[in-house]
Tab-separated table of C-alpha atoms and ligand atoms in Angstrom:
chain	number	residue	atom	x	y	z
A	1378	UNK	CA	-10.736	-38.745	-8.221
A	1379	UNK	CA	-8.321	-39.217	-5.704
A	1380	UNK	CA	-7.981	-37.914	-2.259
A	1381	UNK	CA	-5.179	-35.102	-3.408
A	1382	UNK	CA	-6.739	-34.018	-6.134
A	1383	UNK	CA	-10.021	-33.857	-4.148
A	1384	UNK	CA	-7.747	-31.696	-1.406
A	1385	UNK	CA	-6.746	-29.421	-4.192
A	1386	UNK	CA	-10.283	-28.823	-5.345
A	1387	UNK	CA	-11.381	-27.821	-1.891
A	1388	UNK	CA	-7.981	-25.545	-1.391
A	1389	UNK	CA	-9.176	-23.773	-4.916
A	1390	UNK	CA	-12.913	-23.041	-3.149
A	1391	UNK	CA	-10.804	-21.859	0.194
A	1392	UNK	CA	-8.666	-19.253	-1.852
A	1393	UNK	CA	-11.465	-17.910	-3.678
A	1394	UNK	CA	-13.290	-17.405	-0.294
A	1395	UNK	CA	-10.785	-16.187	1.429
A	1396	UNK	CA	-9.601	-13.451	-1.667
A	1397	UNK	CA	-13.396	-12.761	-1.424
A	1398	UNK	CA	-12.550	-9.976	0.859
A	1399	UNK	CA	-10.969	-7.192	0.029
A	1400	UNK	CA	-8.561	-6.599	2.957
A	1401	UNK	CA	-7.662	-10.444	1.708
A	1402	UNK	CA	-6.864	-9.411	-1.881
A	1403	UNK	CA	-4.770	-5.829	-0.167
A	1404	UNK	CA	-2.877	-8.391	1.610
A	1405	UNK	CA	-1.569	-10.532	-1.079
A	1406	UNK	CA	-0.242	-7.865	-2.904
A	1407	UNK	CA	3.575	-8.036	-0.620
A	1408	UNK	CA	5.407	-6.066	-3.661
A	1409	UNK	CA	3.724	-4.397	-6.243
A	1410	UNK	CA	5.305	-2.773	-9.248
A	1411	UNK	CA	3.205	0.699	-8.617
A	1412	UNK	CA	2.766	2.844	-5.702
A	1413	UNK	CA	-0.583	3.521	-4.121
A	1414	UNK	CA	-0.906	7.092	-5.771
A	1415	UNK	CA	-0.829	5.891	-8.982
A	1416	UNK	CA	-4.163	4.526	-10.833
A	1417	UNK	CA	-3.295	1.180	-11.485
A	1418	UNK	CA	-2.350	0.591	-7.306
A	1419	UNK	CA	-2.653	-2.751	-5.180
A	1420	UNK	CA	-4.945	-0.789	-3.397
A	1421	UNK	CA	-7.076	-0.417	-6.701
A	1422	UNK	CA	-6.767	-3.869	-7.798
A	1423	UNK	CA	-8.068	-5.240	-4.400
A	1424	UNK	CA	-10.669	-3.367	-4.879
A	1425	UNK	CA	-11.615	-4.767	-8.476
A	1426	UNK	CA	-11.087	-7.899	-7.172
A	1427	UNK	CA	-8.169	-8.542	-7.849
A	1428	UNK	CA	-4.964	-10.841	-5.814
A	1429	UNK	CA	-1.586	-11.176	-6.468
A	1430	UNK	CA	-0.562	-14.446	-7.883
A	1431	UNK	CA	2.978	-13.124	-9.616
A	1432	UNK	CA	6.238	-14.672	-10.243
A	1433	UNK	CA	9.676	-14.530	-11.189
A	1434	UNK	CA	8.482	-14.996	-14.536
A	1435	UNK	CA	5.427	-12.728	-14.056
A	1436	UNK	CA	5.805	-10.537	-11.399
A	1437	UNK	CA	2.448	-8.418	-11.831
A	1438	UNK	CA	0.050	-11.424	-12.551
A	1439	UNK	CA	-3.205	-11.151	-10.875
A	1440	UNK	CA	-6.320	-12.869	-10.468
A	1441	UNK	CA	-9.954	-12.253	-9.728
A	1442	UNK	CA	-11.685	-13.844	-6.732
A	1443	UNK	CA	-14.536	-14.890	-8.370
A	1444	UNK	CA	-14.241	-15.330	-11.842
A	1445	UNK	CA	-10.663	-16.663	-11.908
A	1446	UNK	CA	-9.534	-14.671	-14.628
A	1447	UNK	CA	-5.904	-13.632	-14.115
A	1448	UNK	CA	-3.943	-10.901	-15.636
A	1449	UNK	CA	-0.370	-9.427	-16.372
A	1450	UNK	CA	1.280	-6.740	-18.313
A	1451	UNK	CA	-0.117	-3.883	-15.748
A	1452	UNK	CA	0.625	-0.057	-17.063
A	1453	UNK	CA	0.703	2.596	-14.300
A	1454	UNK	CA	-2.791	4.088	-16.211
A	1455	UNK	CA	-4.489	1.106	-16.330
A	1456	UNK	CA	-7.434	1.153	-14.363
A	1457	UNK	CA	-8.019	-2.403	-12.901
A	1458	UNK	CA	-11.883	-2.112	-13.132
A	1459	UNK	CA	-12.008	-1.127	-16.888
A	1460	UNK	CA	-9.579	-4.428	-17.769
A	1461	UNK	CA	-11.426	-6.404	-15.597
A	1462	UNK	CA	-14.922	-5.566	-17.032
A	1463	UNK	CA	-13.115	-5.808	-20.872
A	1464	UNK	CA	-11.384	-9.009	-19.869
A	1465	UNK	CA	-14.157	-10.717	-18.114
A	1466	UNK	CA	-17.331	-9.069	-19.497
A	1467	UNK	CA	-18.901	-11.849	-17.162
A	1468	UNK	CA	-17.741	-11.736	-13.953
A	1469	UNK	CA	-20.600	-10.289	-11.336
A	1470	UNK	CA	-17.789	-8.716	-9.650
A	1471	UNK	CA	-16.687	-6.535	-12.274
A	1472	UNK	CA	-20.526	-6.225	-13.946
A	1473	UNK	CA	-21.337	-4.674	-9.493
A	1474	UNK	CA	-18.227	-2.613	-10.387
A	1475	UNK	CA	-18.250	-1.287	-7.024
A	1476	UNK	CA	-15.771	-1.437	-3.991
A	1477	UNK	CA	-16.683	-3.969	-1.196
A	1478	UNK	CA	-17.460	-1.223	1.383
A	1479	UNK	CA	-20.242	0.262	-1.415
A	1480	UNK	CA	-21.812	-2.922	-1.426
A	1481	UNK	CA	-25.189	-3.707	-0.066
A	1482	UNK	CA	-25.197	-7.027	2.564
A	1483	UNK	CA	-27.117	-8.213	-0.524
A	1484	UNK	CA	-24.905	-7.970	-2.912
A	1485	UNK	CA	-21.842	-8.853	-0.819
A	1486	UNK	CA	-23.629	-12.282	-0.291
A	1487	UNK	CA	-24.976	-12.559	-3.850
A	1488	UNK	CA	-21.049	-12.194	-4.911
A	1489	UNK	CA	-19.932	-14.816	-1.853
A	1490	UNK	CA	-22.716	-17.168	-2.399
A	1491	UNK	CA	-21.448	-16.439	-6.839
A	1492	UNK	CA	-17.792	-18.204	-5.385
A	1493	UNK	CA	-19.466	-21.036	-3.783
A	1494	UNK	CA	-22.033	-21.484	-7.177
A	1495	UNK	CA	-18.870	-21.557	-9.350
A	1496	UNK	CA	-16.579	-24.028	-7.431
A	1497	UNK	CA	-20.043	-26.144	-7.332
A	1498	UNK	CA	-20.293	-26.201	-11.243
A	1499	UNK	CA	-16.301	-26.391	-11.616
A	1500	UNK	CA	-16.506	-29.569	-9.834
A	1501	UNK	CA	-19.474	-31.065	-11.198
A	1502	UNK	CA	-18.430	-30.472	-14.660
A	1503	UNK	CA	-14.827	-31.959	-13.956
A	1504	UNK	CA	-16.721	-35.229	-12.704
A	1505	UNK	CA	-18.962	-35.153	-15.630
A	1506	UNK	CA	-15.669	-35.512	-17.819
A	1507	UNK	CA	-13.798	-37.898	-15.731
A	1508	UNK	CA	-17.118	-40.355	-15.918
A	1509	UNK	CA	-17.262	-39.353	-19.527
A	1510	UNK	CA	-13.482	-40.919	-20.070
A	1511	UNK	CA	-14.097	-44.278	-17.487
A	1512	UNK	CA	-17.103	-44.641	-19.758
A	1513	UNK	CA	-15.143	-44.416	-23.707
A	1514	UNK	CA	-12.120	-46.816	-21.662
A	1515	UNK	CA	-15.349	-49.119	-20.692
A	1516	UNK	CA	-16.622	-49.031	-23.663
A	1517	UNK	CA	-13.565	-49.806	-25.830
A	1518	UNK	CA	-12.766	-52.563	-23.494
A	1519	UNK	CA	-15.928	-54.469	-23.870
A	1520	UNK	CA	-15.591	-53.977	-28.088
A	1521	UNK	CA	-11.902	-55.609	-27.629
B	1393	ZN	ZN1	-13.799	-11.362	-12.188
């Protein structure tokens, strides 16, 4: 692994902490395609869990804080927790469906400590693959 890819790695784990609270997630969302009276509002994706990761291309991408899984193609009566819990019938965010400040200190460290867990795995599992490849290379080298 080299040191920039090692960088990036630990820049993913800083993002998902930092979108790991709500205000965070409110923030991100600098233009958003509804207002905040309708359902499908920044306000109401930061509070599924969801920040704003849009684009020219996309402009109403999003992505969840914990489980990573990002969206587009918003309607105005879309209601973020629904399509998060039928996108990602997974995530411990959406599964809590709750707002941060309904949260017990448990749960609001479960879903923290859930961010750290995953980054943890993520990693492991990318080094498992990357010793998985040096090993075939080794291997064909020593047949040759
Ligand atoms: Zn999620």
């Amino acid at each position: 692994m080299t040191v920039k890819e090692r960088d990036d790695e630990c820049k993913e784990l800083r993002i998902q902490v930092k979108f790991g609270s709500e205000f965070n997630r409110k923030e991100s969302f600098t233009a958003w395609v509804f207002s905040d009276n309708q359902k499908c509002s920044a306000s109401k994706l930061a509070e599924a869990g969801f920040y704003f990761i849009g684009s020219k291309t996309e402009p109403d991408a999003v992505q969840c804080f914990l489980c990573g899984k990002s969206l587009d193609g918003w309607e105005e009566d879309d209601d973020p927790w629904q399509e998060h819990k039928k996108h990602s019938q997974n995530c411990k965010f959406a599964k809590l469906g709750k707002p941060e400040c309904k949260l017990t200190v448990n749960q609001f460290l479960d879903i923290q400590m859930e961010v750290v867990k995953n980054w943890i795995i993520k990693r492991y599992e990318n080094q498992k693959m990357e010793l998985v490849i040096k090993q075939k290379m080794l291997s064909k080298l020593c047949k040759s």
